[in-house]
Amino acid sequence: MKKILLFLALMLLLGCATKPPYVPPGGDIAGSSDYVFDITSLPEITITVPLEEWNLLLSNYDINRDNEEKVVAHFAFKKNGKVDEIANVGLRLRGNTSRKRPEGYEGQPHNPINPDWRHAHFSVKFDEYVSKRTFYSIDHLILKWFKDDGMYCREIYCYDLFKRFGVWTAPRASYAKLTINIEGGAEPAYFGVYAMIEGVNDSYLDYRKEQGKWASSKGNLWKAKFSQADLSNMDDWRMGISNVTLDPAETVEYVYDLKTNKKTGLDAAKSELKDFINNMNPLKSGSVALKSYLEEHMDVDLFLRAYAVNVMVGMWDDYWMSANNYYFYFDTNGKFYFIPFDYDNTLGTSLYVNAGTHDMLNWGPRDGTRVLMRKVLSIQEYEDRFKEYIKELADANNDLFYTTKSIARIQSWHAMIEPYIANDTGQDMNLVDVPGSWGNCEFYRILSGNDEGGENGDANFFKTKIKSIYW
């Protein structure tokens, strides 16, 4: 209650507008989204926010740090001298444990004289106030700072590797320079180099439909989270449509959060998900009947490719190990697709296990708590293919995970971004080759180190991982 009263008082003092100004329908900026997600370039993004809207963003964070309320902003994108601008976009903070207040401390509005900037993750929604509007066919863009990644590369590397290995369900990602400009406030603040990541939503689905990857973009898209999304216990209370509000008491969140067909399709989507799991479960592991069911109801090969990359990059906060951090999609033909997501804590940043040496064939439990992995890998043909995909990733002849190939790609990105890393937040100002400080394997390095997994000084994650392949 104290926070709510503080918020109301601040809004009264500022005379803050809570609705965006009117803009006419339309306003798309046409073009392919590949222009935005270009790993070879470093575009400049400037987000201009009216003073009262920025103060509203800060106040909303103080009331409920996990809120998903958006404020009005202006978005500009500059690449190769060309500037594209789009007015009245929705801007919000994002992140789970990594969500931060981008300026000052609780209760403090914007300080135009001596602003205290902080790195934070942002989400830009281009169609928040203008229905169906897109920016280069994108309706949602995620901007992430490189929290706990002194090498500014982990998430970018993983999504690039997914793409190289044919895992087209993975979001696309690239780099950008980010500036925040508060209208009527301090000088524009340069926030440094950020990761631009494709939001998993309508435009994500549409792009892959246009590429001929699935039959329709009108199926059921789910987000899975909270370390309970094991795809085993399909209790009705786990599935729904999350609603994160300013009032934590009114916030509702689900383990399986439906992202499409929200108005009329929840019951059908829940039935589809339950049927997929419940009809699979009784089938005998390793049986012909199970193999036939899997081939009919999911893209098994794509799933195996995705998980080969997943275990190679050391993604521990995932479906198999942690029952967390992924999306999945049911096409209108009923086929299930796994969507990898959130890869900042990889390449040596880990908890629970040594991600460089942990057994990739038993990455997480293969008992009943991860029914999808248990069933898929119970088919010998699929396990053999999974092992071959891991070896293919590690093959020195392929420009995939092999040590020298990986280091060369990362160094080329560093050459592009390093001159622009210093920023007005004063945070993360240099490239530092260490994993997240909170992790359990502080000895891993990306550009140097041996292949001994921490048993004898600094270890190179790529070398260690490749050495751990024992089949």
Coordinates of C-alpha atoms in Angstrom, one line a residue:
M1 CA 0.0 0.0 0.0
K2 CA 2.8 2.4 0.8
K3 CA 4.3 1.9 -2.7
I4 CA 0.9 2.5 -4.3
L5 CA 0.4 5.7 -2.4
L6 CA 3.9 6.8 -3.4
F7 CA 3.2 6.1 -7.0
L8 CA -0.1 8.0 -6.9
A9 CA 1.5 11.0 -5.3
L10 CA 4.3 11.0 -7.8
M11 CA 1.9 10.9 -10.7
L12 CA -0.2 13.7 -9.3
L13 CA 2.9 15.8 -8.9
L14 CA 4.1 15.2 -12.4
G15 CA 0.7 15.4 -14.0
C16 CA 1.6 12.2 -15.8
A17 CA -0.3 11.1 -18.9
T18 CA -1.1 7.4 -18.8
K19 CA -2.4 7.1 -22.4
P20 CA -0.3 7.5 -25.5
P21 CA -1.0 10.4 -27.9
Y22 CA -3.2 9.5 -30.9
V23 CA -1.4 8.2 -34.0
P24 CA -3.2 7.3 -37.2
P25 CA -3.5 3.6 -38.2
G26 CA -0.7 2.0 -40.1
G27 CA 2.8 3.2 -39.9
D28 CA 4.7 0.0 -40.7
I29 CA 8.3 0.1 -41.8
A30 CA 8.4 -2.5 -44.5
G31 CA 11.2 -4.9 -45.2
S32 CA 12.7 -8.2 -44.1
S33 CA 13.5 -8.8 -40.5
D34 CA 16.9 -10.2 -41.7
Y35 CA 17.9 -6.5 -42.2
V36 CA 17.6 -6.0 -38.4
F37 CA 19.1 -9.4 -37.3
D38 CA 22.4 -8.9 -39.1
I39 CA 25.3 -10.4 -37.1
T40 CA 27.9 -8.6 -39.3
S41 CA 26.7 -5.1 -38.4
L42 CA 26.4 -2.8 -35.4
P43 CA 23.3 -0.6 -35.8
E44 CA 22.4 2.2 -33.4
I45 CA 19.1 2.2 -31.5
T46 CA 17.9 5.4 -29.9
I47 CA 14.8 5.1 -27.6
T48 CA 13.3 8.5 -26.8
V49 CA 10.9 8.6 -23.8
P50 CA 8.9 11.6 -22.6
L51 CA 9.9 12.6 -19.0
E52 CA 6.6 11.7 -17.5
E53 CA 6.6 8.3 -19.2
W54 CA 10.1 7.5 -18.0
N55 CA 9.1 8.4 -14.4
L56 CA 6.1 6.1 -14.8
L57 CA 8.4 3.3 -15.9
L58 CA 10.5 3.8 -12.7
S59 CA 7.4 4.1 -10.5
N60 CA 5.9 1.0 -11.9
Y61 CA 9.1 -0.9 -11.1
D62 CA 8.9 0.3 -7.5
I63 CA 5.4 -0.9 -7.1
N64 CA 6.0 -4.3 -8.7
R65 CA 9.4 -5.0 -10.2
D66 CA 7.9 -7.9 -12.3
N67 CA 5.2 -5.8 -13.8
E68 CA 4.7 -5.8 -17.6
E69 CA 3.2 -2.4 -18.0
K70 CA 4.4 -0.4 -21.0
V71 CA 5.1 3.3 -21.4
V72 CA 5.1 5.3 -24.6
A73 CA 8.4 5.8 -26.5
H74 CA 9.9 6.7 -29.9
F75 CA 12.2 4.2 -31.6
A76 CA 14.9 5.0 -34.1
F77 CA 17.2 2.5 -35.8
K78 CA 20.3 3.6 -37.7
K79 CA 22.2 1.2 -39.9
N80 CA 24.7 2.0 -42.7
G81 CA 23.7 5.7 -42.5
K82 CA 20.0 4.9 -43.0
V83 CA 17.6 6.0 -40.1
D84 CA 14.2 4.4 -39.6
E85 CA 11.9 5.8 -37.0
I86 CA 8.6 4.6 -35.5
A87 CA 6.6 6.6 -33.1
N88 CA 4.5 5.5 -30.1
V89 CA 6.0 2.1 -29.3
G90 CA 5.5 0.3 -26.1
L91 CA 8.5 0.1 -23.8
R92 CA 8.9 -2.0 -20.7
L93 CA 11.5 -3.6 -18.5
R94 CA 12.1 -7.3 -18.7
G95 CA 14.0 -10.2 -17.1
N96 CA 13.4 -12.5 -14.1
T97 CA 16.2 -12.4 -11.5
S98 CA 18.1 -10.1 -13.9
R99 CA 15.4 -7.3 -14.0
K100 CA 16.8 -4.0 -12.8
R101 CA 15.7 -0.4 -12.3
P102 CA 17.4 1.6 -15.1
E103 CA 18.0 4.7 -13.1
G104 CA 18.4 5.6 -9.4
Y105 CA 16.8 3.9 -6.4
E106 CA 13.3 3.2 -5.2
G107 CA 11.1 6.3 -5.1
Q108 CA 13.5 8.5 -7.1
P109 CA 12.2 10.0 -10.4
H110 CA 14.6 10.9 -13.2
N111 CA 17.4 13.2 -12.2
P112 CA 18.2 15.6 -15.0
I113 CA 21.3 17.0 -13.3
N114 CA 23.1 13.9 -12.1
P115 CA 21.3 10.8 -13.4
D116 CA 22.4 7.4 -12.0
W117 CA 22.0 5.1 -15.0
R118 CA 21.9 1.3 -14.6
H119 CA 22.0 -1.4 -17.2
A120 CA 18.6 -3.1 -17.6
H121 CA 16.8 -5.3 -20.1
F122 CA 14.1 -3.7 -22.3
S123 CA 11.3 -4.9 -24.5
V124 CA 10.0 -2.9 -27.4
K125 CA 6.5 -3.6 -28.7
F126 CA 5.9 -1.9 -32.0
D127 CA 2.1 -2.8 -32.2
E128 CA 1.3 -1.9 -28.6
Y129 CA -0.7 1.3 -29.6
V130 CA -1.1 0.7 -33.3
S131 CA -2.7 -2.6 -34.1
K132 CA -0.7 -5.0 -36.3
R133 CA 2.1 -2.5 -36.9
T134 CA 5.5 -3.9 -37.5
F135 CA 9.1 -2.7 -37.9
Y136 CA 10.8 -4.7 -40.7
S137 CA 8.1 -7.3 -40.1
I138 CA 8.9 -7.4 -36.4
D139 CA 6.3 -6.7 -33.7
H140 CA 8.5 -7.3 -30.7
L141 CA 12.2 -6.7 -30.0
I142 CA 14.1 -7.7 -26.9
L143 CA 17.1 -5.6 -25.9
K144 CA 19.4 -7.4 -23.4
W145 CA 22.5 -6.1 -21.6
F146 CA 25.3 -8.7 -21.2
K147 CA 24.6 -9.4 -17.5
D148 CA 27.3 -11.8 -16.0
D149 CA 28.8 -12.1 -19.5
G150 CA 32.1 -10.2 -19.5
M151 CA 32.8 -11.5 -23.0
Y152 CA 29.6 -10.0 -24.5
C153 CA 29.1 -13.1 -26.6
R154 CA 27.4 -16.0 -24.9
E155 CA 23.8 -15.6 -26.0
I156 CA 24.8 -14.3 -29.4
Y157 CA 27.1 -17.3 -29.9
C158 CA 24.4 -19.8 -29.0
Y159 CA 21.7 -18.4 -31.2
D160 CA 24.2 -18.2 -34.1
L161 CA 25.2 -21.8 -33.5
F162 CA 21.6 -22.9 -33.6
K163 CA 21.1 -21.1 -36.9
R164 CA 24.3 -22.7 -38.3
F165 CA 23.1 -26.1 -37.3
G166 CA 19.7 -25.8 -38.8
V167 CA 17.7 -25.2 -35.7
W168 CA 15.3 -22.7 -37.3
T169 CA 13.0 -22.6 -34.2
A170 CA 15.7 -20.7 -32.3
P171 CA 15.2 -16.9 -32.1
R172 CA 17.6 -14.7 -34.2
A173 CA 20.0 -12.4 -32.4
S174 CA 22.6 -9.8 -33.2
Y175 CA 24.3 -6.7 -31.7
A176 CA 23.3 -3.0 -31.4
K177 CA 24.4 0.2 -29.7
L178 CA 21.7 1.5 -27.4
T179 CA 21.0 5.1 -26.4
I180 CA 18.2 6.2 -24.1
N181 CA 17.0 9.8 -24.5
I182 CA 14.7 11.3 -21.8
E183 CA 12.8 14.2 -23.4
G184 CA 13.0 17.2 -21.1
G185 CA 15.6 15.5 -19.0
A186 CA 19.3 14.9 -19.0
E187 CA 21.5 14.5 -22.0
P188 CA 20.9 11.3 -23.9
A189 CA 22.5 8.3 -22.1
Y190 CA 24.6 5.8 -24.1
F191 CA 23.8 2.4 -22.5
G192 CA 26.5 0.6 -24.6
V193 CA 26.4 -2.6 -26.7
Y194 CA 23.3 -4.7 -26.3
A195 CA 22.0 -8.0 -27.7
M196 CA 19.0 -7.6 -30.0
I197 CA 16.9 -10.8 -29.8
E198 CA 13.8 -11.8 -31.7
G199 CA 10.7 -12.0 -29.5
V200 CA 8.9 -15.3 -29.7
N201 CA 5.4 -14.2 -30.6
D202 CA 3.3 -13.4 -33.7
S203 CA 6.0 -12.1 -36.0
Y204 CA 8.3 -14.9 -35.0
L205 CA 5.6 -17.4 -36.1
D206 CA 4.8 -15.5 -39.3
Y207 CA 8.5 -15.3 -40.3
R208 CA 8.8 -19.1 -40.1
K209 CA 5.5 -19.6 -41.9
E210 CA 6.8 -17.4 -44.7
Q211 CA 9.9 -19.6 -44.9
G212 CA 7.8 -22.7 -45.3
K213 CA 8.9 -24.1 -42.0
W214 CA 5.4 -24.9 -40.6
A215 CA 1.9 -25.1 -42.0
S216 CA 0.4 -22.1 -40.2
S217 CA 1.3 -19.3 -37.8
K218 CA -2.1 -19.6 -36.1
G219 CA -1.3 -22.5 -33.8
N220 CA -0.8 -22.6 -30.1
L221 CA 2.4 -21.0 -28.7
W222 CA 3.4 -21.7 -25.1
K223 CA 6.1 -20.3 -22.8
A224 CA 7.4 -22.7 -20.2
K225 CA 9.1 -21.6 -17.0
F226 CA 9.4 -21.6 -13.2
S227 CA 11.5 -24.8 -13.0
Q228 CA 8.3 -26.8 -13.0
A229 CA 7.8 -27.2 -16.8
D230 CA 8.9 -30.8 -17.0
L231 CA 6.2 -31.8 -19.6
S232 CA 5.2 -34.7 -17.3
N233 CA 2.7 -33.4 -14.8
M234 CA 0.0 -31.8 -17.0
D235 CA -2.3 -30.7 -14.2
D236 CA -4.9 -28.2 -15.3
W237 CA -3.8 -25.5 -12.8
R238 CA -0.3 -25.4 -14.5
M239 CA -1.7 -24.2 -17.8
G240 CA -3.3 -20.8 -18.5
I241 CA -2.8 -17.2 -19.6
S242 CA -0.5 -15.2 -17.3
N243 CA -1.4 -11.7 -16.3
V244 CA 1.4 -9.7 -14.5
T245 CA -0.1 -6.5 -13.1
L246 CA 1.1 -3.6 -11.0
D247 CA -0.6 -5.2 -8.0
P248 CA 1.2 -8.4 -7.1
A249 CA -1.9 -9.7 -5.3
E250 CA -3.8 -9.7 -8.6
T251 CA -0.9 -11.1 -10.7
V252 CA -1.5 -14.6 -12.1
E253 CA 1.3 -16.7 -13.6
Y254 CA 1.3 -20.2 -15.0
V255 CA 4.0 -22.8 -15.6
Y256 CA 2.7 -23.1 -19.1
D257 CA 1.7 -19.7 -20.4
L258 CA -0.4 -19.5 -23.6
K259 CA 0.9 -16.7 -25.9
T260 CA -1.5 -17.0 -28.8
N261 CA -5.3 -17.7 -29.3
K262 CA -6.0 -16.1 -25.9
K263 CA -9.5 -14.9 -26.5
T264 CA -11.3 -18.1 -27.3
G265 CA -8.7 -20.9 -27.6
L266 CA -7.4 -21.6 -24.1
D267 CA -9.5 -24.7 -23.5
A268 CA -8.6 -26.2 -26.8
A269 CA -4.9 -25.4 -26.4
K270 CA -4.9 -27.1 -22.9
S271 CA -6.6 -30.2 -24.3
E272 CA -4.0 -30.4 -27.2
L273 CA -1.1 -30.1 -24.8
K274 CA -2.5 -32.7 -22.3
D275 CA -3.3 -35.1 -25.1
F276 CA 0.2 -34.8 -26.6
I277 CA 1.8 -35.9 -23.3
N278 CA -0.9 -38.2 -21.9
N279 CA -1.1 -40.2 -25.2
M280 CA 2.7 -40.5 -25.3
N281 CA 3.2 -41.6 -21.7
P282 CA 1.7 -45.1 -21.8
L283 CA 3.6 -46.1 -25.0
K284 CA 6.4 -48.5 -24.2
S285 CA 9.8 -46.9 -24.3
G286 CA 11.8 -48.0 -27.3
S287 CA 8.8 -49.4 -29.0
V288 CA 7.7 -49.2 -32.7
A289 CA 4.4 -47.7 -31.5
L290 CA 6.3 -44.9 -29.6
K291 CA 8.5 -44.2 -32.6
S292 CA 5.5 -43.9 -34.9
Y293 CA 3.7 -41.6 -32.4
L294 CA 6.7 -39.3 -32.1
E295 CA 7.3 -39.1 -35.9
E296 CA 3.6 -38.2 -36.3
H297 CA 3.3 -35.6 -33.6
M298 CA 6.7 -33.8 -33.5
D299 CA 9.7 -32.8 -35.5
V300 CA 12.0 -35.3 -33.9
D301 CA 15.1 -34.5 -35.9
L302 CA 14.8 -30.8 -35.2
F303 CA 14.4 -31.6 -31.5
L304 CA 17.6 -33.7 -31.5
R305 CA 19.5 -31.0 -33.3
A306 CA 18.3 -28.4 -30.8
Y307 CA 19.4 -30.6 -27.9
A308 CA 22.7 -31.4 -29.3
V309 CA 23.5 -27.7 -29.4
N310 CA 21.9 -27.2 -26.0
V311 CA 24.2 -29.7 -24.2
M312 CA 27.3 -28.6 -26.1
V313 CA 27.0 -25.0 -25.1
G314 CA 26.3 -26.1 -21.5
M315 CA 22.8 -24.8 -21.1
W316 CA 21.8 -26.0 -17.7
D317 CA 18.8 -23.8 -17.0
D318 CA 16.8 -25.6 -19.6
Y319 CA 14.0 -28.2 -20.1
W320 CA 16.1 -31.3 -19.5
M321 CA 18.1 -30.3 -16.4
S322 CA 16.0 -27.5 -14.8
A323 CA 12.5 -27.8 -16.4
N324 CA 12.7 -24.1 -17.3
N325 CA 13.3 -21.5 -20.0
Y326 CA 11.9 -22.6 -23.3
Y327 CA 8.9 -22.2 -25.6
F328 CA 7.0 -24.7 -27.7
Y329 CA 4.6 -24.5 -30.5
F330 CA 1.8 -26.7 -31.8
D331 CA 1.2 -26.1 -35.5
T332 CA -2.4 -26.3 -36.7
N333 CA -1.7 -29.8 -37.9
G334 CA -1.0 -30.8 -34.3
K335 CA 2.8 -31.1 -34.6
F336 CA 4.9 -30.1 -31.6
Y337 CA 8.0 -27.9 -32.0
F338 CA 10.6 -27.2 -29.3
I339 CA 11.8 -23.6 -29.1
P340 CA 15.1 -22.9 -27.3
F341 CA 15.3 -19.6 -25.4
D342 CA 17.4 -17.6 -22.9
Y343 CA 21.1 -18.6 -23.4
D344 CA 23.0 -15.9 -21.5
N345 CA 24.2 -18.4 -18.8
T346 CA 26.2 -20.8 -21.0
L347 CA 29.8 -21.5 -22.2
G348 CA 31.0 -22.1 -18.7
T349 CA 28.6 -20.0 -16.6
S350 CA 26.6 -22.7 -14.7
L351 CA 25.2 -24.1 -11.5
Y352 CA 24.5 -27.6 -10.2
V353 CA 27.0 -29.3 -12.5
N354 CA 30.3 -28.8 -14.3
A355 CA 28.8 -27.9 -17.7
G356 CA 32.0 -28.7 -19.5
T357 CA 32.4 -32.3 -18.3
H358 CA 28.9 -33.4 -17.4
D359 CA 27.6 -36.4 -19.3
M360 CA 25.7 -35.1 -22.3
L361 CA 23.7 -38.3 -22.7
N362 CA 22.4 -37.9 -19.1
W363 CA 22.3 -34.1 -19.0
G364 CA 19.2 -34.1 -16.9
P365 CA 17.1 -36.9 -15.4
R366 CA 16.0 -39.6 -17.9
D367 CA 13.4 -40.9 -15.5
G368 CA 9.7 -40.0 -15.6
T369 CA 10.2 -36.4 -14.7
R370 CA 11.3 -35.4 -18.2
V371 CA 8.9 -37.5 -20.2
L372 CA 9.8 -36.0 -23.6
M373 CA 13.6 -36.6 -23.3
R374 CA 13.0 -40.1 -21.8
K375 CA 10.7 -41.1 -24.6
V376 CA 12.8 -39.7 -27.5
L377 CA 16.1 -41.1 -26.3
S378 CA 14.6 -44.5 -25.5
I379 CA 14.5 -45.0 -29.3
Q380 CA 18.0 -46.3 -30.1
E381 CA 18.0 -44.7 -33.6
Y382 CA 17.3 -41.3 -32.0
E383 CA 20.0 -41.7 -29.3
D384 CA 22.5 -42.7 -32.0
R385 CA 21.5 -39.7 -34.1
F386 CA 21.8 -37.4 -31.1
K387 CA 25.3 -38.6 -30.5
E388 CA 26.3 -38.1 -34.1
Y389 CA 24.9 -34.6 -34.0
I390 CA 27.1 -33.8 -31.0
K391 CA 30.2 -35.2 -32.9
E392 CA 29.2 -33.2 -36.0
L393 CA 29.2 -30.0 -33.9
A394 CA 32.6 -30.8 -32.6
D395 CA 34.1 -31.8 -35.9
A396 CA 37.2 -29.6 -36.8
N397 CA 36.1 -29.6 -40.4
N398 CA 32.8 -27.8 -39.6
D399 CA 32.4 -24.2 -38.8
L400 CA 30.3 -25.0 -35.8
F401 CA 31.5 -25.6 -32.2
Y402 CA 35.1 -26.6 -32.8
T403 CA 37.5 -24.5 -30.6
T404 CA 39.4 -22.5 -33.2
K405 CA 36.2 -21.9 -35.3
S406 CA 34.3 -20.7 -32.3
I407 CA 37.1 -18.4 -31.1
A408 CA 37.5 -16.9 -34.5
R409 CA 33.8 -16.0 -34.7
I410 CA 33.8 -14.5 -31.2
Q411 CA 37.0 -12.5 -31.9
S412 CA 35.4 -11.1 -35.1
W413 CA 32.4 -9.9 -33.1
H414 CA 34.8 -8.4 -30.4
A415 CA 36.6 -6.5 -33.1
M416 CA 33.3 -5.0 -34.1
I417 CA 31.9 -4.1 -30.7
E418 CA 34.9 -3.5 -28.4
P419 CA 35.3 0.2 -29.3
Y420 CA 31.7 0.9 -28.2
I421 CA 31.5 -1.1 -25.0
A422 CA 32.3 1.9 -22.6
N423 CA 29.0 3.5 -21.6
D424 CA 27.3 6.0 -19.4
T425 CA 26.1 3.4 -16.8
G426 CA 29.8 2.8 -15.9
Q427 CA 29.0 -0.9 -15.8
D428 CA 30.5 -3.7 -17.9
M429 CA 33.1 -1.4 -19.5
N430 CA 35.6 -4.0 -20.7
L431 CA 35.8 -7.5 -22.2
V432 CA 36.6 -9.9 -19.4
D433 CA 37.1 -13.6 -20.0
V434 CA 35.4 -15.0 -16.9
P435 CA 32.0 -16.7 -16.4
G436 CA 29.3 -15.3 -14.1
S437 CA 30.7 -14.6 -10.6
W438 CA 27.8 -16.5 -9.0
G439 CA 28.5 -19.7 -10.9
N440 CA 30.1 -22.9 -9.8
C441 CA 32.9 -23.1 -12.4
E442 CA 34.9 -19.9 -12.1
F443 CA 37.8 -21.5 -14.0
Y444 CA 36.3 -21.6 -17.5
R445 CA 37.6 -19.3 -20.2
I446 CA 36.5 -18.8 -23.8
L447 CA 39.7 -17.6 -25.5
S448 CA 42.3 -19.4 -23.5
G449 CA 42.8 -22.4 -21.1
N450 CA 43.4 -26.1 -21.2
D451 CA 41.0 -29.0 -21.8
E452 CA 41.0 -30.4 -18.2
G453 CA 37.7 -29.0 -16.9
G454 CA 39.1 -27.1 -14.0
E455 CA 41.3 -29.8 -12.6
N456 CA 44.5 -27.9 -13.4
G457 CA 44.0 -24.2 -13.7
D458 CA 42.0 -22.2 -16.2
A459 CA 40.1 -24.4 -18.6
N460 CA 38.9 -23.6 -22.1
F461 CA 35.2 -24.4 -22.3
F462 CA 35.3 -25.5 -26.0
K463 CA 38.3 -27.7 -25.6
T464 CA 36.9 -29.3 -22.4
K465 CA 33.6 -29.9 -23.9
I466 CA 35.0 -31.6 -27.0
K467 CA 37.3 -33.8 -24.9
S468 CA 34.3 -34.9 -22.9
I469 CA 32.7 -36.7 -25.9
Y470 CA 33.4 -40.4 -25.1
W471 CA 31.5 -42.3 -27.8

